[in-house]
PDB file of C-alpha atoms in Angstrom:
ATOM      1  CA  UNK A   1      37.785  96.612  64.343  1.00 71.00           C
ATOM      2  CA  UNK A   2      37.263  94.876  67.388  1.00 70.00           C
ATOM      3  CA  UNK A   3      33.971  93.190  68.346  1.00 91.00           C
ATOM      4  CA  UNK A   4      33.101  91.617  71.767  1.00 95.00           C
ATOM      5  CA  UNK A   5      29.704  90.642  71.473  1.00 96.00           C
ATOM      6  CA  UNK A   6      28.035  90.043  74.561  1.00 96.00           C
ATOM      7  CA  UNK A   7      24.747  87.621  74.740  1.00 90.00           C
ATOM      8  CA  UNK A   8      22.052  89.694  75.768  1.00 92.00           C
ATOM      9  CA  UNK A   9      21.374  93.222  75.622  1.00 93.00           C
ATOM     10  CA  UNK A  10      18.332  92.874  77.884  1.00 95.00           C
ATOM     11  CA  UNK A  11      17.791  90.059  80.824  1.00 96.00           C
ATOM     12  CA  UNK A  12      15.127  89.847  83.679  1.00 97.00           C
ATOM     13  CA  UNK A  13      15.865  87.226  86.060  1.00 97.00           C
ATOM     14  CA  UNK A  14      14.538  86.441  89.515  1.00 97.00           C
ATOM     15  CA  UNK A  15      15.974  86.720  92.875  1.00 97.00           C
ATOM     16  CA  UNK A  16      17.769  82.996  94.008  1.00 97.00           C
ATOM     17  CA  UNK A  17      18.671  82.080  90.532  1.00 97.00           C
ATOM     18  CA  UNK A  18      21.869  81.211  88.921  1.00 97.00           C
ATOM     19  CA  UNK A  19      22.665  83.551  86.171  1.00 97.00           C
ATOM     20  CA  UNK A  20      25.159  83.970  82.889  1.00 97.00           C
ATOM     21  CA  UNK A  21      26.491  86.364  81.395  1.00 97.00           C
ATOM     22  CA  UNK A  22      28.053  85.540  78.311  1.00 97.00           C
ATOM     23  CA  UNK A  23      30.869  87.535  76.706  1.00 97.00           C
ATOM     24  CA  UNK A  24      33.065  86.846  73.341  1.00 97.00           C
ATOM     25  CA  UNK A  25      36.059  88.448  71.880  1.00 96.00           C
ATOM     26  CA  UNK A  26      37.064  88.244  67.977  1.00 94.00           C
ATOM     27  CA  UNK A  27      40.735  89.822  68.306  1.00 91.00           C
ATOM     28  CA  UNK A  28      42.821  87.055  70.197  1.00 91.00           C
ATOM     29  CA  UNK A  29      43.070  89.133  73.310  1.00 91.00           C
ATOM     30  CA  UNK A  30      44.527  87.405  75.998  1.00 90.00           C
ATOM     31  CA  UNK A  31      43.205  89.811  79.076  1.00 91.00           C
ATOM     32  CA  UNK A  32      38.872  89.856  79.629  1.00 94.00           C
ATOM     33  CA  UNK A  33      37.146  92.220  82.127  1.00 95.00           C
ATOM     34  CA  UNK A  34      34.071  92.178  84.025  1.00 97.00           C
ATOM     35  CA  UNK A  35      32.480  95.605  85.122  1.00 97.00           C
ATOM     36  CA  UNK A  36      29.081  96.437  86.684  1.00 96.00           C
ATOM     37  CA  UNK A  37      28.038 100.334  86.405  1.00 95.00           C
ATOM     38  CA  UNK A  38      25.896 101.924  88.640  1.00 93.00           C
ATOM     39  CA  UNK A  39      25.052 105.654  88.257  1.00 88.00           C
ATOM     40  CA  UNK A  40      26.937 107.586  90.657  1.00 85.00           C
ATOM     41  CA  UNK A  41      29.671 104.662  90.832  1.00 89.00           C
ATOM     42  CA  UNK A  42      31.311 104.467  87.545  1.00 89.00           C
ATOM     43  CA  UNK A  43      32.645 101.536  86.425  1.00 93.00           C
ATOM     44  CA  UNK A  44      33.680  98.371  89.009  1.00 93.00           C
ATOM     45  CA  UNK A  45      35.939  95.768  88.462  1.00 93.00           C
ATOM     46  CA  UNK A  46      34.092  92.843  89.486  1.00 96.00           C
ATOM     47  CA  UNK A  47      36.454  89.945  87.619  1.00 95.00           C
ATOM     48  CA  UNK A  48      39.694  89.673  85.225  1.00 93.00           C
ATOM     49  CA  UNK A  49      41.603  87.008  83.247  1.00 93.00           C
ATOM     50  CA  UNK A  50      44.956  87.343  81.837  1.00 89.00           C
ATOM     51  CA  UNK A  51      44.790  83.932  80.197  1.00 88.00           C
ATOM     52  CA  UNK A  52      42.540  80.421  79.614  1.00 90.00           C
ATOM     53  CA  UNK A  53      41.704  79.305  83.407  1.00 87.00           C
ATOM     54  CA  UNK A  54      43.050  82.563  84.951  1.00 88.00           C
ATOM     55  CA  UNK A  55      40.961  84.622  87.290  1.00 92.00           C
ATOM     56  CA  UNK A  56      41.547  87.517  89.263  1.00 91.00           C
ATOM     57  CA  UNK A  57      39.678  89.170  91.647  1.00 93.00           C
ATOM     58  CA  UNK A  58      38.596  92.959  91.041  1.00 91.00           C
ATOM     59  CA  UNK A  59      37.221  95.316  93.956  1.00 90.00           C
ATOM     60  CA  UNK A  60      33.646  93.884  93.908  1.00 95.00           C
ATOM     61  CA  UNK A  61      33.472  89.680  93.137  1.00 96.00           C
ATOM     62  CA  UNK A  62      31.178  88.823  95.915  1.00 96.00           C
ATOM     63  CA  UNK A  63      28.249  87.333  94.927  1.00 96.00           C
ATOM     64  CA  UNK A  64      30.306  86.743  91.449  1.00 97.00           C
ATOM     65  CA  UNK A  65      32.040  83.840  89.521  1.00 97.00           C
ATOM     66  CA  UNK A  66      33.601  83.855  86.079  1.00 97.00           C
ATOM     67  CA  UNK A  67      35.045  81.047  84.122  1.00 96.00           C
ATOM     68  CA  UNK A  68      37.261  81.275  80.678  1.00 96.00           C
ATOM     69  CA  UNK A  69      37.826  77.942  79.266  1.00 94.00           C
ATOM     70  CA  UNK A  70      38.339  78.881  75.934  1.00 95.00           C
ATOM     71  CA  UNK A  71      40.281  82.124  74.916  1.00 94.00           C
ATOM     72  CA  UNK A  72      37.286  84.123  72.968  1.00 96.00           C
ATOM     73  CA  UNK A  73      35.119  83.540  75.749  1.00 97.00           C
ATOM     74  CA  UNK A  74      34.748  84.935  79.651  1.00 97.00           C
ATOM     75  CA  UNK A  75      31.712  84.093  81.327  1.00 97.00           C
ATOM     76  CA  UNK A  76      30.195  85.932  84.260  1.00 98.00           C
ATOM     77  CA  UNK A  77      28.259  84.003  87.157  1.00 98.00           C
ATOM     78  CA  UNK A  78      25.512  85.328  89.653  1.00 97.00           C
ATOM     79  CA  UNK A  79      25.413  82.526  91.847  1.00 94.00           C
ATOM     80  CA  UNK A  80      22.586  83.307  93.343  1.00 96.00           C
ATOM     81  CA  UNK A  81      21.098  86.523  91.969  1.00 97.00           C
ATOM     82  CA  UNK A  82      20.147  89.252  94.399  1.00 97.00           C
ATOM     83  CA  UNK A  83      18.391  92.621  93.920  1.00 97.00           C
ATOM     84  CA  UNK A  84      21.160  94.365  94.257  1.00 96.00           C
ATOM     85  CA  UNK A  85      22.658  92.749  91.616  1.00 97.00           C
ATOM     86  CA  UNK A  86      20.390  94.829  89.317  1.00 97.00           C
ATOM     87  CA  UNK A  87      22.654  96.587  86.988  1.00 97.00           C
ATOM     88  CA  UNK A  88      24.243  97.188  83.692  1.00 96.00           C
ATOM     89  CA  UNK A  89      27.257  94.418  83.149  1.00 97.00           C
ATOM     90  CA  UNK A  90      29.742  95.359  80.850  1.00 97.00           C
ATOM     91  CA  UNK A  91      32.321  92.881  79.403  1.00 97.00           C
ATOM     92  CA  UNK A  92      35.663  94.238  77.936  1.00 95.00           C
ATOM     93  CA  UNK A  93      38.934  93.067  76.345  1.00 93.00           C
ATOM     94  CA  UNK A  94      42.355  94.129  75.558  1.00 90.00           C
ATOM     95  CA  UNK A  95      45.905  92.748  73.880  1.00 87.00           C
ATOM     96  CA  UNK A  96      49.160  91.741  76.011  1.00 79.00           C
ATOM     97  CA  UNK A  97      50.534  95.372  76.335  1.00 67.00           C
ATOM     98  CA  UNK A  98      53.673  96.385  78.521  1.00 60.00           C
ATOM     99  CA  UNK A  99      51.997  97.470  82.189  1.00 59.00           C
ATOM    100  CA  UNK A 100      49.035  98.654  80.792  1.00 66.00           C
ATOM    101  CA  UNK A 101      49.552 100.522  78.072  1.00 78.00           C
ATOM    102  CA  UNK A 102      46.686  99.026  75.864  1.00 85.00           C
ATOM    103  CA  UNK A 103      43.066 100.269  75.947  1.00 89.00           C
ATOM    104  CA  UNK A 104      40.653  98.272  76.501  1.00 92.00           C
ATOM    105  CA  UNK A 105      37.303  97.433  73.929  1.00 94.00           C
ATOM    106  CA  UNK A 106      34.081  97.122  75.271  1.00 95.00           C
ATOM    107  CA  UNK A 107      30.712  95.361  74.444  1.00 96.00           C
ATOM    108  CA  UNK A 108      27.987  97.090  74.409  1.00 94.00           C
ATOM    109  CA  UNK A 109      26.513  96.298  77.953  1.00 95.00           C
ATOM    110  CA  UNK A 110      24.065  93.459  79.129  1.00 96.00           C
ATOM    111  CA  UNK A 111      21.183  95.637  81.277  1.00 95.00           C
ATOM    112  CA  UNK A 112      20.293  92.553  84.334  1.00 97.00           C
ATOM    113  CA  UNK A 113      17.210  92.752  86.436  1.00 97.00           C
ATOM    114  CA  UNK A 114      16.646  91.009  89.521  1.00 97.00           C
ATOM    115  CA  UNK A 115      13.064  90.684  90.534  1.00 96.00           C
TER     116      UNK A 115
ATOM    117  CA  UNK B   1      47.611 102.957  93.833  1.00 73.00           C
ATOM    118  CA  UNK B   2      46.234 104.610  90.684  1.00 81.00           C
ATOM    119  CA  UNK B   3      42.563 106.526  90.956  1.00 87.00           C
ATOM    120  CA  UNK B   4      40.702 109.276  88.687  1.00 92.00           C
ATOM    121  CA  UNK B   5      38.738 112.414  89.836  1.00 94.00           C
ATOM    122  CA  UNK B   6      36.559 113.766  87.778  1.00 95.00           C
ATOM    123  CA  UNK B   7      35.260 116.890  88.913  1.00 91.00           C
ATOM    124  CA  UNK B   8      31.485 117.613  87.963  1.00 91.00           C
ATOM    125  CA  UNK B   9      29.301 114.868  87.337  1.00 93.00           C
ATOM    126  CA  UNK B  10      26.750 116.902  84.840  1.00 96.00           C
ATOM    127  CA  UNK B  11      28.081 119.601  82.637  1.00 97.00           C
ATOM    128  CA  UNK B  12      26.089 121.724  80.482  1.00 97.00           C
ATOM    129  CA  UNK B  13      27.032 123.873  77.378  1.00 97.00           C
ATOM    130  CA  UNK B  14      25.803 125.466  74.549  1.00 97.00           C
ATOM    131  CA  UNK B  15      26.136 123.818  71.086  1.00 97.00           C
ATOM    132  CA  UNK B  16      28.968 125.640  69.468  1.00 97.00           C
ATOM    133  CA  UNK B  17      30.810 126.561  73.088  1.00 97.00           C
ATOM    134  CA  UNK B  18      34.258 125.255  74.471  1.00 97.00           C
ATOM    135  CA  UNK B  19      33.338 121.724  75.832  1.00 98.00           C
ATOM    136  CA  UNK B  20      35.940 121.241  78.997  1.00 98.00           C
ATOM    137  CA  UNK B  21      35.239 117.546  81.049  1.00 98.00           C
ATOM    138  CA  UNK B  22      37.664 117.779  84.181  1.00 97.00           C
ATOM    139  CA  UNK B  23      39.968 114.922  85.283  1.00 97.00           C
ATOM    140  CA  UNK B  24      42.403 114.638  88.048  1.00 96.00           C
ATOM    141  CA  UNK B  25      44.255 111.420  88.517  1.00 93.00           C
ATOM    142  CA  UNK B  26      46.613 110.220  91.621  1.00 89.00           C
ATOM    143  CA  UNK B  27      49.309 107.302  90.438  1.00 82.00           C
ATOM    144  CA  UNK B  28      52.749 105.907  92.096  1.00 76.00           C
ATOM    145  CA  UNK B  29      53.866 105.483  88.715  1.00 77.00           C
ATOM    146  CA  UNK B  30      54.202 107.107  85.339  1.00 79.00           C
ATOM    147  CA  UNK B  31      50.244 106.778  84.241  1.00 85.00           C
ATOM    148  CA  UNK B  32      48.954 106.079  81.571  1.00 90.00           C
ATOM    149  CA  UNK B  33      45.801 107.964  80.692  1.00 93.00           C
ATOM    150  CA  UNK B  34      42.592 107.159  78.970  1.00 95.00           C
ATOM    151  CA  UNK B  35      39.025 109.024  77.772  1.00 97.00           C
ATOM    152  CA  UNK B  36      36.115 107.120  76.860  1.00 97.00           C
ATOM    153  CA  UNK B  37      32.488 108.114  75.905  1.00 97.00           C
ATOM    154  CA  UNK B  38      29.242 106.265  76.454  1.00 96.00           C
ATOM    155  CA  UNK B  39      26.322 107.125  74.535  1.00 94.00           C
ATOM    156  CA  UNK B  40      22.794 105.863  75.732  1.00 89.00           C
ATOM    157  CA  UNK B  41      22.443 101.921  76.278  1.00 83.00           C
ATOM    158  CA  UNK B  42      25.889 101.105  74.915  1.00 88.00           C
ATOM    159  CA  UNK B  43      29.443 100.392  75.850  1.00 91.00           C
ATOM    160  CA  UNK B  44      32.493 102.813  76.245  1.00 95.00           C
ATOM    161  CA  UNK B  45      34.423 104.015  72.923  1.00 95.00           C
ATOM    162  CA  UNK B  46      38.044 105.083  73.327  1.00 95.00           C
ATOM    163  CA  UNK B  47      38.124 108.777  72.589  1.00 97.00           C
ATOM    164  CA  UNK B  48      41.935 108.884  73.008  1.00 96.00           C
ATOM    165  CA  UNK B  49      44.951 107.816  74.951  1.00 93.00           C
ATOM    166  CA  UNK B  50      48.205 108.806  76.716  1.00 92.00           C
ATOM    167  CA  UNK B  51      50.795 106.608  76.838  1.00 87.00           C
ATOM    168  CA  UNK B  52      54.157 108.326  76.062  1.00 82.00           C
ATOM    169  CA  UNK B  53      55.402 111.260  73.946  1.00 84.00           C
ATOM    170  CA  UNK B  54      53.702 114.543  73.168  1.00 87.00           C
ATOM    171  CA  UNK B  55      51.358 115.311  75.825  1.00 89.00           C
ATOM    172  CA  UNK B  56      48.744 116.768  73.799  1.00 95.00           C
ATOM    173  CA  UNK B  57      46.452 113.971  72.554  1.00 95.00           C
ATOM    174  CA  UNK B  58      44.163 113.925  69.699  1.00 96.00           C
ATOM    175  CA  UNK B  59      41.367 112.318  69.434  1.00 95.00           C
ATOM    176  CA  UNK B  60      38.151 110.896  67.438  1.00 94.00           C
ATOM    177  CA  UNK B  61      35.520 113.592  66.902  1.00 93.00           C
ATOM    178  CA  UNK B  62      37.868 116.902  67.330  1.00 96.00           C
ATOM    179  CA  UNK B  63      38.189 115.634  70.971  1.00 97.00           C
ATOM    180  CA  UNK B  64      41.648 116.121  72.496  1.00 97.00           C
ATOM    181  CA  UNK B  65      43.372 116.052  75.845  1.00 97.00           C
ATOM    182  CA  UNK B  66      46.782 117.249  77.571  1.00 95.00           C
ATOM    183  CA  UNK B  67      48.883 115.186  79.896  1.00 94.00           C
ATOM    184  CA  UNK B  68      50.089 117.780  82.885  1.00 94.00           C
ATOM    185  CA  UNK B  69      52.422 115.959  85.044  1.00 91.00           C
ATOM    186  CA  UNK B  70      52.529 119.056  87.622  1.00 91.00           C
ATOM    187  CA  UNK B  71      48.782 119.178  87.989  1.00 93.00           C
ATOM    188  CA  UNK B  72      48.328 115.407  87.561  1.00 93.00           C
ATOM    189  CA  UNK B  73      45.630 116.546  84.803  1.00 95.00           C
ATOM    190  CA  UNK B  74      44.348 115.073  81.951  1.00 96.00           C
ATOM    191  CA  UNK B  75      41.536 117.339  80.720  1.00 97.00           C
ATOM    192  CA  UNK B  76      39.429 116.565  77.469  1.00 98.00           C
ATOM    193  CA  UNK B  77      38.480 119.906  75.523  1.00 98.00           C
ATOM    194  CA  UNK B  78      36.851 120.369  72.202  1.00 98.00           C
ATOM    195  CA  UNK B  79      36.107 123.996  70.454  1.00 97.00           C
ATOM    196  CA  UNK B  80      32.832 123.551  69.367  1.00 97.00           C
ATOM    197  CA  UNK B  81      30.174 121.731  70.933  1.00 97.00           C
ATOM    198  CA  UNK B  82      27.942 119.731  68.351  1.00 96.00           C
ATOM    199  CA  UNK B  83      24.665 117.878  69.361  1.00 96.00           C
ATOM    200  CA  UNK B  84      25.924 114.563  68.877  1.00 96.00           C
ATOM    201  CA  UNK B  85      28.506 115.060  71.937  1.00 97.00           C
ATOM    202  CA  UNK B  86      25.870 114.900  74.448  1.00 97.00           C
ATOM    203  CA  UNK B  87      26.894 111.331  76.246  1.00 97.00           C
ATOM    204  CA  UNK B  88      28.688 110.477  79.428  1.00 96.00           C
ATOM    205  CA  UNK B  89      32.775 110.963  79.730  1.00 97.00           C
ATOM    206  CA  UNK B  90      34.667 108.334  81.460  1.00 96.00           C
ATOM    207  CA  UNK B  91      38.559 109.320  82.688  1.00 96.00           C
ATOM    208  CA  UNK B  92      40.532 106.139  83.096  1.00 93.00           C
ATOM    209  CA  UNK B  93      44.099 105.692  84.603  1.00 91.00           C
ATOM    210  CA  UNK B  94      46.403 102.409  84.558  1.00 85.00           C
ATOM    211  CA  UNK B  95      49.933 102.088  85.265  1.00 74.00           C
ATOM    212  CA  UNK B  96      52.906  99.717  84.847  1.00 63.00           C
ATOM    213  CA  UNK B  97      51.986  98.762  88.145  1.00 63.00           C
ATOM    214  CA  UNK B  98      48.967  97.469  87.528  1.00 60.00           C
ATOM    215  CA  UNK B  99      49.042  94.832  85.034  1.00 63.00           C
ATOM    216  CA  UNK B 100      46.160  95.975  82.694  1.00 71.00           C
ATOM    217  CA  UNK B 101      43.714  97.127  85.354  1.00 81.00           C
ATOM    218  CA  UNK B 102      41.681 100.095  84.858  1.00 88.00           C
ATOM    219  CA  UNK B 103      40.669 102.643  87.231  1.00 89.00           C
ATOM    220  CA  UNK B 104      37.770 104.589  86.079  1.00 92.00           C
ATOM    221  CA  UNK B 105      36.632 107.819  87.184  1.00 93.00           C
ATOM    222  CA  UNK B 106      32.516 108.592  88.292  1.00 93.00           C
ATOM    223  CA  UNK B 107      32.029 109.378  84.939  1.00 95.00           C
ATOM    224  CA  UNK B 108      30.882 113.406  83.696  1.00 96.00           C
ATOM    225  CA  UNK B 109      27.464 113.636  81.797  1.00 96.00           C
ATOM    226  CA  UNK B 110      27.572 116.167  78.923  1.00 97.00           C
ATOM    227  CA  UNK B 111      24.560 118.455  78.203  1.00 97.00           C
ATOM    228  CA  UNK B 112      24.887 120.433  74.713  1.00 97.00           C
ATOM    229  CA  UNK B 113      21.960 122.810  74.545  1.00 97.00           C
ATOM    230  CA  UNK B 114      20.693 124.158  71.336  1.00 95.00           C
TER     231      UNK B 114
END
Protein backbone atom coordinates (compact mmCIF):
# COMPACT_ATOMS: atom_id res chain seq x y z
CA UNK A 1 0.00 0.00 0.00
CA UNK A 2 0.91 3.42 -0.22
CA UNK A 3 2.09 5.50 2.76
CA UNK A 4 2.73 9.32 2.79
CA UNK A 5 3.50 10.07 6.16
CA UNK A 6 3.23 13.51 7.04
CA UNK A 7 5.30 15.05 10.21
CA UNK A 8 2.86 16.13 12.55
CA UNK A 9 -0.57 15.27 13.21
CA UNK A 10 -0.99 18.19 15.62
CA UNK A 11 0.99 21.78 15.46
CA UNK A 12 0.33 25.14 17.35
CA UNK A 13 2.34 27.86 16.08
CA UNK A 14 2.18 31.61 16.54
CA UNK A 15 1.21 34.37 14.33
CA UNK A 16 4.66 35.94 12.34
CA UNK A 17 6.45 32.69 12.32
CA UNK A 18 7.90 30.65 9.62
CA UNK A 19 6.35 27.30 9.49
CA UNK A 20 6.91 23.53 7.87
CA UNK A 21 5.04 21.22 6.91
CA UNK A 22 6.69 18.16 6.16
CA UNK A 23 5.34 15.50 3.79
CA UNK A 24 6.97 12.00 2.49
CA UNK A 25 5.97 9.53 -0.08
CA UNK A 26 7.18 5.67 -0.10
CA UNK A 27 5.83 4.73 -3.76
CA UNK A 28 8.20 6.72 -6.21
CA UNK A 29 5.46 9.07 -7.23
CA UNK A 30 6.58 11.69 -9.28
CA UNK A 31 3.42 14.29 -8.77
CA UNK A 32 2.95 15.80 -4.70
CA UNK A 33 -0.06 17.96 -3.66
CA UNK A 34 -0.69 20.47 -1.13
CA UNK A 35 -4.39 21.02 0.11
CA UNK A 36 -5.80 23.07 3.02
CA UNK A 37 -9.58 22.07 4.06
CA UNK A 38 -11.81 24.28 5.58
CA UNK A 39 -15.39 23.18 6.46
CA UNK A 40 -17.70 24.51 4.03
CA UNK A 41 -14.72 24.77 1.36
CA UNK A 42 -13.63 21.35 0.57
CA UNK A 43 -10.43 20.72 -0.42
CA UNK A 44 -7.91 23.70 -2.02
CA UNK A 45 -5.10 23.31 -4.06
CA UNK A 46 -2.65 25.43 -2.49
CA UNK A 47 0.77 23.85 -4.30
CA UNK A 48 1.84 20.92 -6.86
CA UNK A 49 5.02 19.28 -8.20
CA UNK A 50 5.27 17.09 -11.11
CA UNK A 51 8.96 16.44 -10.52
CA UNK A 52 12.34 17.29 -8.17
CA UNK A 53 12.45 21.33 -8.26
CA UNK A 54 9.02 21.65 -9.98
CA UNK A 55 6.32 23.82 -8.54
CA UNK A 56 3.08 24.82 -9.61
CA UNK A 57 0.78 27.08 -8.39
CA UNK A 58 -2.82 25.82 -7.23
CA UNK A 59 -5.90 28.29 -6.63
CA UNK A 60 -4.75 29.43 -3.14
CA UNK A 61 -0.51 29.80 -2.74
CA UNK A 62 -0.50 33.16 -1.18
CA UNK A 63 0.97 33.28 1.91
CA UNK A 64 2.52 29.68 0.77
CA UNK A 65 5.92 28.19 -0.42
CA UNK A 66 6.84 24.59 -1.10
CA UNK A 67 10.13 23.12 -2.00
CA UNK A 68 10.89 19.31 -3.31
CA UNK A 69 14.50 18.68 -3.48
CA UNK A 70 14.42 15.20 -3.18
CA UNK A 71 11.66 12.98 -4.85
CA UNK A 72 9.99 11.34 -1.49
CA UNK A 73 9.73 14.61 -0.06
CA UNK A 74 7.42 18.01 -0.66
CA UNK A 75 7.62 20.50 1.89
CA UNK A 76 5.03 23.15 2.63
CA UNK A 77 6.06 26.81 3.82
CA UNK A 78 3.99 29.46 5.87
CA UNK A 79 6.17 32.25 5.46
CA UNK A 80 4.86 34.12 7.83
CA UNK A 81 1.97 32.37 9.58
CA UNK A 82 -1.32 34.19 9.88
CA UNK A 83 -4.59 33.31 11.67
CA UNK A 84 -6.17 32.55 8.89
CA UNK A 85 -3.86 30.12 8.09
CA UNK A 86 -5.48 27.97 10.83
CA UNK A 87 -6.47 24.81 9.18
CA UNK A 88 -6.15 21.19 8.43
CA UNK A 89 -3.13 20.67 5.67
CA UNK A 90 -3.31 17.70 3.81
CA UNK A 91 -0.38 16.36 1.68
CA UNK A 92 -1.11 13.86 -1.22
CA UNK A 93 0.63 11.90 -3.99
CA UNK A 94 0.03 10.10 -7.13
CA UNK A 95 2.02 8.04 -10.16
CA UNK A 96 2.71 9.54 -13.82
CA UNK A 97 -0.79 8.61 -15.27
CA UNK A 98 -2.08 9.68 -18.85
CA UNK A 99 -4.13 13.25 -18.13
CA UNK A 100 -5.14 12.33 -14.93
CA UNK A 101 -6.26 9.19 -14.79
CA UNK A 102 -4.48 8.15 -11.45
CA UNK A 103 -5.96 8.76 -7.98
CA UNK A 104 -4.33 10.34 -5.75
CA UNK A 105 -3.13 8.92 -1.87
CA UNK A 106 -3.38 11.00 0.94
CA UNK A 107 -1.71 11.45 4.42
CA UNK A 108 -3.56 11.62 7.06
CA UNK A 109 -3.75 15.49 7.63
CA UNK A 110 -1.45 17.88 9.75
CA UNK A 111 -4.28 20.02 12.00
CA UNK A 112 -2.09 23.87 12.15
CA UNK A 113 -3.00 26.52 14.63
CA UNK A 114 -2.09 29.98 14.45
CA UNK A 115 -2.27 31.85 17.68
CA UNK B 1 -12.54 23.84 -16.75
CA UNK B 2 -13.48 20.79 -14.67
CA UNK B 3 -15.66 21.42 -11.19
CA UNK B 4 -17.91 19.04 -8.86
CA UNK B 5 -21.36 19.79 -7.27
CA UNK B 6 -22.32 18.02 -4.66
CA UNK B 7 -25.71 18.61 -3.71
CA UNK B 8 -26.45 18.42 0.18
CA UNK B 9 -23.79 19.02 2.47
CA UNK B 10 -25.34 16.76 5.53
CA UNK B 11 -27.33 13.71 4.75
CA UNK B 12 -29.01 11.61 7.19
CA UNK B 13 -30.27 7.94 7.01
CA UNK B 14 -31.22 5.17 8.87
CA UNK B 15 -28.77 2.25 9.40
CA UNK B 16 -29.95 -0.39 7.03
CA UNK B 17 -31.58 2.36 4.36
CA UNK B 18 -30.41 3.18 0.69
CA UNK B 19 -27.38 5.56 1.28
CA UNK B 20 -27.49 8.05 -2.00
CA UNK B 21 -24.46 11.06 -1.79
CA UNK B 22 -25.27 13.38 -4.90
CA UNK B 23 -22.61 14.60 -7.38
CA UNK B 24 -22.82 16.70 -10.41
CA UNK B 25 -19.69 17.51 -12.29
CA UNK B 26 -19.11 20.18 -15.32
CA UNK B 27 -15.82 19.17 -17.62
CA UNK B 28 -14.62 20.28 -21.34
CA UNK B 29 -13.32 16.95 -21.60
CA UNK B 30 -14.06 13.29 -21.12
CA UNK B 31 -13.75 13.26 -17.01
CA UNK B 32 -12.53 11.23 -15.11
CA UNK B 33 -14.36 10.66 -11.85
CA UNK B 34 -13.39 9.99 -8.32
CA UNK B 35 -15.16 9.23 -4.58
CA UNK B 36 -13.30 9.53 -1.52
CA UNK B 37 -14.28 9.22 2.22
CA UNK B 38 -12.85 10.96 5.25
CA UNK B 39 -13.43 9.62 8.54
CA UNK B 40 -12.74 11.88 11.69
CA UNK B 41 -9.08 13.46 11.93
CA UNK B 42 -7.72 11.58 8.93
CA UNK B 43 -7.00 11.81 5.26
CA UNK B 44 -9.23 10.87 2.18
CA UNK B 45 -9.46 7.00 1.11
CA UNK B 46 -10.34 6.27 -2.51
CA UNK B 47 -13.73 4.63 -2.45
CA UNK B 48 -13.67 4.11 -6.25
CA UNK B 49 -12.90 5.50 -9.63
CA UNK B 50 -14.05 6.16 -13.23
CA UNK B 51 -11.77 6.22 -15.75
CA UNK B 52 -13.02 4.28 -18.84
CA UNK B 53 -15.26 1.26 -19.56
CA UNK B 54 -18.37 0.11 -17.75
CA UNK B 55 -19.92 2.96 -16.13
CA UNK B 56 -21.02 1.30 -13.12
CA UNK B 57 -18.18 1.36 -10.57
CA UNK B 58 -17.61 -0.78 -7.65
CA UNK B 59 -16.18 0.03 -4.86
CA UNK B 60 -14.55 -0.75 -1.24
CA UNK B 61 -17.21 -1.31 1.41
CA UNK B 62 -20.36 -2.28 -1.00
CA UNK B 63 -19.98 1.38 -2.18
CA UNK B 64 -20.58 1.89 -5.91
CA UNK B 65 -21.20 4.65 -8.40
CA UNK B 66 -22.53 5.18 -12.14
CA UNK B 67 -20.95 7.39 -14.72
CA UNK B 68 -24.09 9.27 -16.64
CA UNK B 69 -22.68 11.21 -19.41
CA UNK B 70 -26.29 12.84 -20.17
CA UNK B 71 -26.76 14.03 -16.62
CA UNK B 72 -23.04 14.67 -16.04
CA UNK B 73 -23.67 12.42 -12.77
CA UNK B 74 -21.65 10.41 -10.82
CA UNK B 75 -23.74 9.34 -7.81
CA UNK B 76 -22.36 6.97 -4.97
CA UNK B 77 -25.19 4.52 -3.61
CA UNK B 78 -24.95 1.67 -1.23
CA UNK B 79 -28.10 -0.71 -0.12
CA UNK B 80 -27.63 -0.86 3.33
CA UNK B 81 -26.43 1.69 5.54
CA UNK B 82 -24.03 0.28 8.35
CA UNK B 83 -22.71 2.46 11.30
CA UNK B 84 -19.30 2.54 10.23
CA UNK B 85 -20.33 4.69 6.98
CA UNK B 86 -20.96 7.70 8.93
CA UNK B 87 -17.87 10.04 7.53
CA UNK B 88 -17.68 12.83 5.03
CA UNK B 89 -17.94 12.04 0.99
CA UNK B 90 -15.68 13.88 -1.24
CA UNK B 91 -16.66 13.89 -5.33
CA UNK B 92 -13.54 14.61 -7.31
CA UNK B 93 -13.22 15.30 -11.13
CA UNK B 94 -9.87 15.54 -13.32
CA UNK B 95 -9.48 15.47 -16.92
CA UNK B 96 -6.88 14.98 -19.68
CA UNK B 97 -6.81 18.53 -19.58
CA UNK B 98 -5.62 18.97 -16.48
CA UNK B 99 -2.46 17.27 -15.93
CA UNK B 100 -3.21 15.46 -12.57
CA UNK B 101 -5.13 18.24 -10.86
CA UNK B 102 -8.03 17.50 -8.79
CA UNK B 103 -11.14 19.33 -8.41
CA UNK B 104 -12.94 18.44 -5.34
CA UNK B 105 -16.42 18.93 -4.53
CA UNK B 106 -17.72 20.74 -0.82
CA UNK B 107 -17.71 17.51 0.46
CA UNK B 108 -21.39 15.60 1.84
CA UNK B 109 -21.39 14.55 5.61
CA UNK B 110 -23.15 11.19 6.18
CA UNK B 111 -25.40 10.65 9.25
CA UNK B 112 -26.45 6.80 9.77
CA UNK B 113 -28.92 6.72 12.62
CA UNK B 114 -29.54 3.67 14.62
Amino acid sequence: DVKVTQSSRYLVKRTGEKVFLECVQDMDHENMFWYRQDPGLGLRLIYFSYDVKMKEKGDIPEGYSVSREKKERFSLILESASTNQTSMYLCASSPLGRGGNQPQHFGDGTRLSIL
Amino acid sequence: AQSVTQLGSHVSVSEGALVLLRCNYSSSVPPYLFWYVQYPNQGLQLLLKYTTGATLVKGINGFEAEFKKSETSFHLTKPSAHMSDAAEYFCAVTGSNTGNQFYFGTGTSLTVIP
